[in-house]
Amino acid sequence: MKEAFKALADPTRRKILDLLKGKDLTAGEIADQFDMSKPSISQHLKILKAADLIEAEKQGQYISYHLNTTVFQELISWAMSFTKGDDTNA
Amino acid sequence: MKEAFKALADPTRRKILDLLKGKDLTAGEIADQFDMSKPSISQHLKILKAADLIEAEKQGQYISYHLNTTVFQELISWAMSFTKGDDTNA
DNA sequence: TAAGTATTTAAGTAATTAACTAAATAATAA
DNA sequence: TTATTATTTAGTTAATTACTTAAATACTTA
């Protein structure tokens, strides 16, 4: 989760996650949505992958990215522990 | 939420939030839990407050801090939108 | 009012981050 | 094999962040 919190701090990376909602996209398709160089987006993808928020799948000369929901679920549990008399994460 | 994501990226700030689970604490009581200068903790508290994750209440010469759960709830909704065929935040 | 305690603000610095361009790798197509 | 396309890695730089110490502010008590 430590990595995920840092990964989520950046607005470009959060927008990438939004783009991946519902549909998988290649690195290039993702980069096309930003006014930023492809290497910069590649770096962001690397950070999101290291945080286990996304997964990559090589398809020929393309690399397809998709969401990995497990860390989002952990995040929900974490946040819920602050909303009640819950001491799950104590 | 933008501010909250950045605030949550730092482990010291996440630990402060954990300390505030269940009980309110003064700035000094919080600082005592860390091997770090009081001004540094004060800065972290300022960032958490700016992100609406905590609220401050002046009590005489002390300042008492407590959690504000609203942003945590927003965070839960946000994270949930990634876990299903949900397009709430689309 | 003067002294002490609690906390913040200010100013400076070292480490980290996010961007860039150029070069490398990998797959496909001619 | 050579060229083209897709993507990443490497190296550099500017901006941001997280700390520090010193000074300022605010309240309490003698």
PDB file of C-alpha atoms (C1' of nucleotides) in Angstrom:
ATOM      1  CA  MET A   1       0.000   0.000   0.000  1.00  0.00           C
ATOM      2  CA  LYS A   2       2.918   2.336   0.745  1.00  0.00           C
ATOM      3  CA  GLU A   3       3.770   2.405  -2.962  1.00  0.00           C
ATOM      4  CA  ALA A   4       0.142   2.867  -3.917  1.00  0.00           C
ATOM      5  CA  PHE A   5      -0.271   5.988  -1.792  1.00  0.00           C
ATOM      6  CA  LYS A   6       2.704   7.559  -3.488  1.00  0.00           C
ATOM      7  CA  ALA A   7       1.546   6.468  -6.920  1.00  0.00           C
ATOM      8  CA  LEU A   8      -1.883   8.005  -6.329  1.00  0.00           C
ATOM      9  CA  ALA A   9      -0.442  11.360  -5.319  1.00  0.00           C
ATOM     10  CA  ASP A  10       0.160  12.350  -8.920  1.00  0.00           C
ATOM     11  CA  PRO A  11      -2.757  13.691 -11.017  1.00  0.00           C
ATOM     12  CA  THR A  12      -1.398  12.285 -14.286  1.00  0.00           C
ATOM     13  CA  ARG A  13      -1.299   8.824 -12.761  1.00  0.00           C
ATOM     14  CA  ARG A  14      -4.838   9.170 -11.388  1.00  0.00           C
ATOM     15  CA  LYS A  15      -6.013  10.175 -14.846  1.00  0.00           C
ATOM     16  CA  ILE A  16      -4.325   7.106 -16.331  1.00  0.00           C
ATOM     17  CA  LEU A  17      -6.263   4.943 -13.881  1.00  0.00           C
ATOM     18  CA  ASP A  18      -9.492   6.671 -14.937  1.00  0.00           C
ATOM     19  CA  LEU A  19      -8.711   5.961 -18.573  1.00  0.00           C
ATOM     20  CA  LEU A  20      -8.256   2.287 -17.763  1.00  0.00           C
ATOM     21  CA  LYS A  21     -11.685   2.036 -16.158  1.00  0.00           C
ATOM     22  CA  GLY A  22     -13.726  -0.401 -18.173  1.00  0.00           C
ATOM     23  CA  LYS A  23     -11.273  -0.808 -21.034  1.00  0.00           C
ATOM     24  CA  ASP A  24      -7.691  -1.929 -21.494  1.00  0.00           C
ATOM     25  CA  LEU A  25      -5.388   0.419 -23.389  1.00  0.00           C
ATOM     26  CA  THR A  26      -1.921   0.206 -24.866  1.00  0.00           C
ATOM     27  CA  ALA A  27       0.886   2.465 -23.661  1.00  0.00           C
ATOM     28  CA  GLY A  28       0.567   4.503 -26.828  1.00  0.00           C
ATOM     29  CA  GLU A  29      -3.193   4.922 -26.533  1.00  0.00           C
ATOM     30  CA  ILE A  30      -2.689   6.146 -22.995  1.00  0.00           C
ATOM     31  CA  ALA A  31       0.101   8.524 -23.996  1.00  0.00           C
ATOM     32  CA  ASP A  32      -2.116   9.986 -26.738  1.00  0.00           C
ATOM     33  CA  GLN A  33      -4.481  11.303 -24.069  1.00  0.00           C
ATOM     34  CA  PHE A  34      -1.784  13.510 -22.558  1.00  0.00           C
ATOM     35  CA  ASP A  35       0.117  16.555 -23.667  1.00  0.00           C
ATOM     36  CA  MET A  36       3.315  14.964 -22.445  1.00  0.00           C
ATOM     37  CA  SER A  37       6.134  12.895 -23.926  1.00  0.00           C
ATOM     38  CA  LYS A  38       5.767   9.147 -24.244  1.00  0.00           C
ATOM     39  CA  PRO A  39       8.760   8.447 -22.028  1.00  0.00           C
ATOM     40  CA  SER A  40       7.128  10.444 -19.234  1.00  0.00           C
ATOM     41  CA  ILE A  41       3.956   8.395 -19.523  1.00  0.00           C
ATOM     42  CA  SER A  42       6.027   5.230 -19.628  1.00  0.00           C
ATOM     43  CA  GLN A  43       7.580   6.244 -16.320  1.00  0.00           C
ATOM     44  CA  HIS A  44       4.153   6.833 -14.809  1.00  0.00           C
ATOM     45  CA  LEU A  45       3.007   3.422 -16.023  1.00  0.00           C
ATOM     46  CA  LYS A  46       6.048   1.865 -14.420  1.00  0.00           C
ATOM     47  CA  ILE A  47       5.221   3.497 -11.089  1.00  0.00           C
ATOM     48  CA  LEU A  48       1.577   2.406 -11.271  1.00  0.00           C
ATOM     49  CA  LYS A  49       2.691  -1.127 -12.067  1.00  0.00           C
ATOM     50  CA  ALA A  50       5.189  -1.165  -9.198  1.00  0.00           C
ATOM     51  CA  ALA A  51       2.320  -0.114  -6.928  1.00  0.00           C
ATOM     52  CA  ASP A  52       0.240  -3.031  -8.259  1.00  0.00           C
ATOM     53  CA  LEU A  53      -2.471  -0.668  -9.402  1.00  0.00           C
ATOM     54  CA  ILE A  54      -2.170  -1.824 -13.000  1.00  0.00           C
ATOM     55  CA  GLU A  55      -0.845  -4.848 -14.853  1.00  0.00           C
ATOM     56  CA  ALA A  56       0.834  -5.089 -18.233  1.00  0.00           C
ATOM     57  CA  GLU A  57       0.367  -7.697 -20.910  1.00  0.00           C
ATOM     58  CA  LYS A  58       2.527  -7.865 -23.970  1.00  0.00           C
ATOM     59  CA  GLN A  59       0.564  -8.294 -27.196  1.00  0.00           C
ATOM     60  CA  GLY A  60       2.859  -8.373 -30.171  1.00  0.00           C
ATOM     61  CA  GLN A  61       4.614  -5.076 -30.449  1.00  0.00           C
ATOM     62  CA  TYR A  62       2.079  -3.439 -28.123  1.00  0.00           C
ATOM     63  CA  ILE A  63       1.842  -3.524 -24.366  1.00  0.00           C
ATOM     64  CA  SER A  64      -1.679  -3.526 -23.055  1.00  0.00           C
ATOM     65  CA  TYR A  65      -2.416  -2.177 -19.585  1.00  0.00           C
ATOM     66  CA  HIS A  66      -5.357  -2.929 -17.335  1.00  0.00           C
ATOM     67  CA  LEU A  67      -6.423  -2.156 -13.785  1.00  0.00           C
ATOM     68  CA  ASN A  68      -5.641  -4.506 -10.919  1.00  0.00           C
ATOM     69  CA  THR A  69      -8.424  -4.023  -8.392  1.00  0.00           C
ATOM     70  CA  THR A  70      -6.830  -5.688  -5.376  1.00  0.00           C
ATOM     71  CA  VAL A  71      -4.994  -2.626  -4.086  1.00  0.00           C
ATOM     72  CA  PHE A  72      -8.113  -0.518  -4.572  1.00  0.00           C
ATOM     73  CA  GLN A  73      -9.927  -2.970  -2.327  1.00  0.00           C
ATOM     74  CA  GLU A  74      -7.196  -2.672   0.292  1.00  0.00           C
ATOM     75  CA  LEU A  75      -7.510   1.075   0.049  1.00  0.00           C
ATOM     76  CA  ILE A  76     -11.235   0.856   0.702  1.00  0.00           C
ATOM     77  CA  SER A  77     -10.622  -1.201   3.854  1.00  0.00           C
ATOM     78  CA  TRP A  78      -7.972   1.215   4.984  1.00  0.00           C
ATOM     79  CA  ALA A  79     -10.193   4.270   4.493  1.00  0.00           C
ATOM     80  CA  MET A  80     -13.149   2.558   6.152  1.00  0.00           C
ATOM     81  CA  SER A  81     -11.108   2.042   9.273  1.00  0.00           C
ATOM     82  CA  PHE A  82     -11.156   5.827   9.724  1.00  0.00           C
ATOM     83  CA  THR A  83     -14.863   6.320   9.284  1.00  0.00           C
ATOM     84  CA  LYS A  84     -16.243   4.535  12.334  1.00  0.00           C
ATOM     85  CA  GLY A  85     -15.341   3.179  15.748  1.00  0.00           C
ATOM     86  CA  ASP A  86     -13.466   0.651  13.682  1.00  0.00           C
ATOM     87  CA  ASP A  87      -9.938  -0.212  14.797  1.00  0.00           C
ATOM     88  CA  THR A  88      -9.166  -2.742  12.067  1.00  0.00           C
ATOM     89  CA  ASN A  89      -5.840  -1.103  11.238  1.00  0.00           C
ATOM     90  CA  ALA A  90      -4.926  -0.194  14.831  1.00  0.00           C
TER      91      ALA A  90
ATOM     92  CA  MET B   1      -9.470  15.119  -2.890  1.00  0.00           C
ATOM     93  CA  LYS B   2      -6.450  16.297  -4.858  1.00  0.00           C
ATOM     94  CA  GLU B   3      -4.905  17.640  -1.659  1.00  0.00           C
ATOM     95  CA  ALA B   4      -5.832  14.495   0.227  1.00  0.00           C
ATOM     96  CA  PHE B   5      -3.993  12.205  -2.181  1.00  0.00           C
ATOM     97  CA  LYS B   6      -0.844  14.236  -1.754  1.00  0.00           C
ATOM     98  CA  ALA B   7      -1.277  14.385   2.008  1.00  0.00           C
ATOM     99  CA  LEU B   8      -1.662  10.611   2.198  1.00  0.00           C
ATOM    100  CA  ALA B   9       1.524   9.963   0.239  1.00  0.00           C
ATOM    101  CA  ASP B  10       3.683  10.609   3.298  1.00  0.00           C
ATOM    102  CA  PRO B  11       4.129   7.842   5.912  1.00  0.00           C
ATOM    103  CA  THR B  12       4.506  10.276   8.800  1.00  0.00           C
ATOM    104  CA  ARG B  13       1.164  11.818   7.927  1.00  0.00           C
ATOM    105  CA  ARG B  14      -0.510   8.429   7.643  1.00  0.00           C
ATOM    106  CA  LYS B  15       0.842   7.542  11.077  1.00  0.00           C
ATOM    107  CA  ILE B  16      -0.572  10.784  12.476  1.00  0.00           C
ATOM    108  CA  LEU B  17      -3.975   9.791  11.129  1.00  0.00           C
ATOM    109  CA  ASP B  18      -3.632   6.389  12.786  1.00  0.00           C
ATOM    110  CA  LEU B  19      -2.823   8.047  16.097  1.00  0.00           C
ATOM    111  CA  LEU B  20      -5.971  10.134  15.820  1.00  0.00           C
ATOM    112  CA  LYS B  21      -8.171   7.081  15.378  1.00  0.00           C
ATOM    113  CA  GLY B  22     -10.541   6.936  18.288  1.00  0.00           C
ATOM    114  CA  LYS B  23      -8.967   9.729  20.317  1.00  0.00           C
ATOM    115  CA  ASP B  24      -8.192  13.411  19.883  1.00  0.00           C
ATOM    116  CA  LEU B  25      -4.625  14.514  20.568  1.00  0.00           C
ATOM    117  CA  THR B  26      -2.838  17.833  20.949  1.00  0.00           C
ATOM    118  CA  ALA B  27      -0.051  18.843  18.589  1.00  0.00           C
ATOM    119  CA  GLY B  28       2.466  18.145  21.340  1.00  0.00           C
ATOM    120  CA  GLU B  29       1.083  14.687  22.090  1.00  0.00           C
ATOM    121  CA  ILE B  30       1.309  13.855  18.419  1.00  0.00           C
ATOM    122  CA  ALA B  31       4.848  15.195  18.121  1.00  0.00           C
ATOM    123  CA  ASP B  32       5.911  13.079  21.105  1.00  0.00           C
ATOM    124  CA  GLN B  33       5.203   9.931  19.090  1.00  0.00           C
ATOM    125  CA  PHE B  34       7.818  10.830  16.492  1.00  0.00           C
ATOM    126  CA  ASP B  35      11.549  11.109  16.430  1.00  0.00           C
ATOM    127  CA  MET B  36      11.254  14.374  14.571  1.00  0.00           C
ATOM    128  CA  SER B  37      11.199  18.065  15.459  1.00  0.00           C
ATOM    129  CA  LYS B  38       7.940  19.708  16.531  1.00  0.00           C
ATOM    130  CA  PRO B  39       8.021  22.177  13.647  1.00  0.00           C
ATOM    131  CA  SER B  40       8.177  19.289  11.203  1.00  0.00           C
ATOM    132  CA  ILE B  41       5.115  17.702  12.768  1.00  0.00           C
ATOM    133  CA  SER B  42       3.385  21.064  12.778  1.00  0.00           C
ATOM    134  CA  GLN B  43       3.953  21.262   9.033  1.00  0.00           C
ATOM    135  CA  HIS B  44       2.508  17.803   8.540  1.00  0.00           C
ATOM    136  CA  LEU B  45      -0.538  18.768  10.596  1.00  0.00           C
ATOM    137  CA  LYS B  46      -0.979  21.845   8.449  1.00  0.00           C
ATOM    138  CA  ILE B  47      -0.942  19.719   5.292  1.00  0.00           C
ATOM    139  CA  LEU B  48      -3.436  17.221   6.754  1.00  0.00           C
ATOM    140  CA  LYS B  49      -5.701  20.091   7.775  1.00  0.00           C
ATOM    141  CA  ALA B  50      -5.461  21.710   4.339  1.00  0.00           C
ATOM    142  CA  ALA B  51      -6.516  18.349   2.893  1.00  0.00           C
ATOM    143  CA  ASP B  52      -9.523  18.301   5.256  1.00  0.00           C
ATOM    144  CA  LEU B  53      -8.377  15.026   6.722  1.00  0.00           C
ATOM    145  CA  ILE B  54      -8.154  16.497  10.231  1.00  0.00           C
ATOM    146  CA  GLU B  55      -9.595  19.471  12.072  1.00  0.00           C
ATOM    147  CA  ALA B  56      -8.062  21.633  14.772  1.00  0.00           C
ATOM    148  CA  GLU B  57      -9.700  23.032  17.867  1.00  0.00           C
ATOM    149  CA  LYS B  58      -7.981  25.518  20.093  1.00  0.00           C
ATOM    150  CA  GLN B  59      -8.293  24.662  23.759  1.00  0.00           C
ATOM    151  CA  GLY B  60      -6.485  27.221  25.847  1.00  0.00           C
ATOM    152  CA  GLN B  61      -2.822  27.040  25.048  1.00  0.00           C
ATOM    153  CA  TYR B  62      -3.213  23.662  23.385  1.00  0.00           C
ATOM    154  CA  ILE B  63      -4.502  22.801  19.945  1.00  0.00           C
ATOM    155  CA  SER B  64      -6.435  19.578  19.779  1.00  0.00           C
ATOM    156  CA  TYR B  65      -6.639  17.658  16.532  1.00  0.00           C
ATOM    157  CA  HIS B  66      -9.236  15.154  15.435  1.00  0.00           C
ATOM    158  CA  LEU B  67     -10.105  13.221  12.291  1.00  0.00           C
ATOM    159  CA  ASN B  68     -12.591  14.541   9.759  1.00  0.00           C
ATOM    160  CA  THR B  69     -14.163  11.497   8.157  1.00  0.00           C
ATOM    161  CA  THR B  70     -15.757  13.162   5.128  1.00  0.00           C
ATOM    162  CA  VAL B  71     -12.725  12.942   2.859  1.00  0.00           C
ATOM    163  CA  PHE B  72     -12.173   9.326   3.872  1.00  0.00           C
ATOM    164  CA  GLN B  73     -15.712   8.628   2.711  1.00  0.00           C
ATOM    165  CA  GLU B  74     -15.032  10.340  -0.588  1.00  0.00           C
ATOM    166  CA  LEU B  75     -11.914   8.235  -0.921  1.00  0.00           C
ATOM    167  CA  ILE B  76     -13.948   5.070  -0.385  1.00  0.00           C
ATOM    168  CA  SER B  77     -16.344   6.083  -3.177  1.00  0.00           C
ATOM    169  CA  TRP B  78     -13.453   6.928  -5.430  1.00  0.00           C
ATOM    170  CA  ALA B  79     -11.703   3.591  -4.841  1.00  0.00           C
ATOM    171  CA  MET B  80     -14.953   1.655  -5.229  1.00  0.00           C
ATOM    172  CA  SER B  81     -15.407   3.121  -8.679  1.00  0.00           C
ATOM    173  CA  PHE B  82     -12.349   1.112  -9.752  1.00  0.00           C
ATOM    174  CA  THR B  83     -13.439  -2.226  -8.324  1.00  0.00           C
ATOM    175  CA  LYS B  84     -16.467  -3.017 -10.490  1.00  0.00           C
ATOM    176  CA  GLY B  85     -18.234  -2.151 -13.721  1.00  0.00           C
ATOM    177  CA  ASP B  86     -18.942   1.057 -11.878  1.00  0.00           C
ATOM    178  CA  ASP B  87     -18.468   4.281 -13.846  1.00  0.00           C
ATOM    179  CA  THR B  88     -19.492   6.682 -11.072  1.00  0.00           C
ATOM    180  CA  ASN B  89     -16.372   8.809 -11.520  1.00  0.00           C
ATOM    181  CA  ALA B  90     -16.270   8.503 -15.295  1.00  0.00           C
TER     182      ALA B  90
ATOM    183  C1'  DT C   1       4.159  42.387  33.738  1.00  0.00           C
ATOM    184  C1'  DA C   2       7.547  38.823  33.233  1.00  0.00           C
ATOM    185  C1'  DA C   3       8.517  33.986  32.558  1.00  0.00           C
ATOM    186  C1'  DG C   4       7.265  29.553  30.899  1.00  0.00           C
ATOM    187  C1'  DT C   5       4.818  26.322  27.837  1.00  0.00           C
ATOM    188  C1'  DA C   6       2.609  25.117  23.333  1.00  0.00           C
ATOM    189  C1'  DT C   7       2.554  25.765  18.744  1.00  0.00           C
ATOM    190  C1'  DT C   8       3.415  27.913  14.377  1.00  0.00           C
ATOM    191  C1'  DT C   9       5.991  30.581  10.872  1.00  0.00           C
ATOM    192  C1'  DA C  10      10.224  31.626   8.418  1.00  0.00           C
ATOM    193  C1'  DA C  11      14.395  30.615   6.109  1.00  0.00           C
ATOM    194  C1'  DG C  12      17.605  27.416   4.416  1.00  0.00           C
ATOM    195  C1'  DT C  13      19.161  22.785   2.605  1.00  0.00           C
ATOM    196  C1'  DA C  14      19.323  17.973   0.977  1.00  0.00           C
ATOM    197  C1'  DA C  15      16.693  14.480  -1.171  1.00  0.00           C
ATOM    198  C1'  DT C  16      13.071  13.205  -4.206  1.00  0.00           C
ATOM    199  C1'  DT C  17      10.161  13.708  -8.141  1.00  0.00           C
ATOM    200  C1'  DA C  18       8.542  14.687 -12.709  1.00  0.00           C
ATOM    201  C1'  DA C  19       9.598  16.303 -16.777  1.00  0.00           C
ATOM    202  C1'  DC C  20      12.642  16.481 -21.049  1.00  0.00           C
ATOM    203  C1'  DT C  21      15.723  14.538 -25.120  1.00  0.00           C
ATOM    204  C1'  DA C  22      18.460  10.896 -26.906  1.00  0.00           C
ATOM    205  C1'  DA C  23      19.459   6.192 -27.224  1.00  0.00           C
ATOM    206  C1'  DA C  24      18.267   1.264 -26.680  1.00  0.00           C
ATOM    207  C1'  DT C  25      15.190  -2.791 -27.243  1.00  0.00           C
ATOM    208  C1'  DA C  26      11.652  -5.481 -29.410  1.00  0.00           C
ATOM    209  C1'  DA C  27       8.337  -6.732 -32.798  1.00  0.00           C
ATOM    210  C1'  DT C  28       6.513  -6.247 -37.490  1.00  0.00           C
ATOM    211  C1'  DA C  29       6.609  -5.399 -42.428  1.00  0.00           C
ATOM    212  C1'  DA C  30       8.918  -4.581 -46.766  1.00  0.00           C
TER     213       DA C  30
ATOM    214  C1'  DT D   1      18.184  -7.619 -43.744  1.00  0.00           C
ATOM    215  C1'  DT D   2      16.608  -2.988 -43.434  1.00  0.00           C
ATOM    216  C1'  DA D   3      13.143   0.145 -42.095  1.00  0.00           C
ATOM    217  C1'  DT D   4       9.239   1.304 -39.247  1.00  0.00           C
ATOM    218  C1'  DT D   5       6.525   1.370 -35.160  1.00  0.00           C
ATOM    219  C1'  DA D   6       5.910   0.758 -30.069  1.00  0.00           C
ATOM    220  C1'  DT D   7       7.816   1.167 -25.845  1.00  0.00           C
ATOM    221  C1'  DT D   8      11.325   1.534 -22.353  1.00  0.00           C
ATOM    222  C1'  DT D   9      15.817   2.935 -20.315  1.00  0.00           C
ATOM    223  C1'  DA D  10      19.387   6.378 -19.407  1.00  0.00           C
ATOM    224  C1'  DG D  11      20.970  10.763 -18.293  1.00  0.00           C
ATOM    225  C1'  DT D  12      19.958  15.540 -17.155  1.00  0.00           C
ATOM    226  C1'  DT D  13      17.501  19.392 -15.100  1.00  0.00           C
ATOM    227  C1'  DA D  14      13.964  22.133 -12.654  1.00  0.00           C
ATOM    228  C1'  DA D  15      10.555  21.963  -9.238  1.00  0.00           C
ATOM    229  C1'  DT D  16       8.833  20.084  -5.060  1.00  0.00           C
ATOM    230  C1'  DT D  17       9.163  18.032  -0.631  1.00  0.00           C
ATOM    231  C1'  DA D  18      10.597  17.003   3.992  1.00  0.00           C
ATOM    232  C1'  DC D  19      13.482  18.020   7.105  1.00  0.00           C
ATOM    233  C1'  DT D  20      16.397  21.316  10.161  1.00  0.00           C
ATOM    234  C1'  DT D  21      17.153  25.504  13.530  1.00  0.00           C
ATOM    235  C1'  DA D  22      15.815  30.075  14.926  1.00  0.00           C
ATOM    236  C1'  DA D  23      12.340  33.352  15.677  1.00  0.00           C
ATOM    237  C1'  DA D  24       7.522  34.710  16.361  1.00  0.00           C
ATOM    238  C1'  DT D  25       2.856  34.242  18.397  1.00  0.00           C
ATOM    239  C1'  DA D  26      -0.450  32.989  21.863  1.00  0.00           C
ATOM    240  C1'  DC D  27      -1.903  31.517  26.158  1.00  0.00           C
ATOM    241  C1'  DT D  28      -1.162  30.698  31.270  1.00  0.00           C
ATOM    242  C1'  DT D  29       0.666  31.450  35.672  1.00  0.00           C
ATOM    243  C1'  DA D  30       3.527  33.672  39.201  1.00  0.00           C
TER     244       DA D  30
END
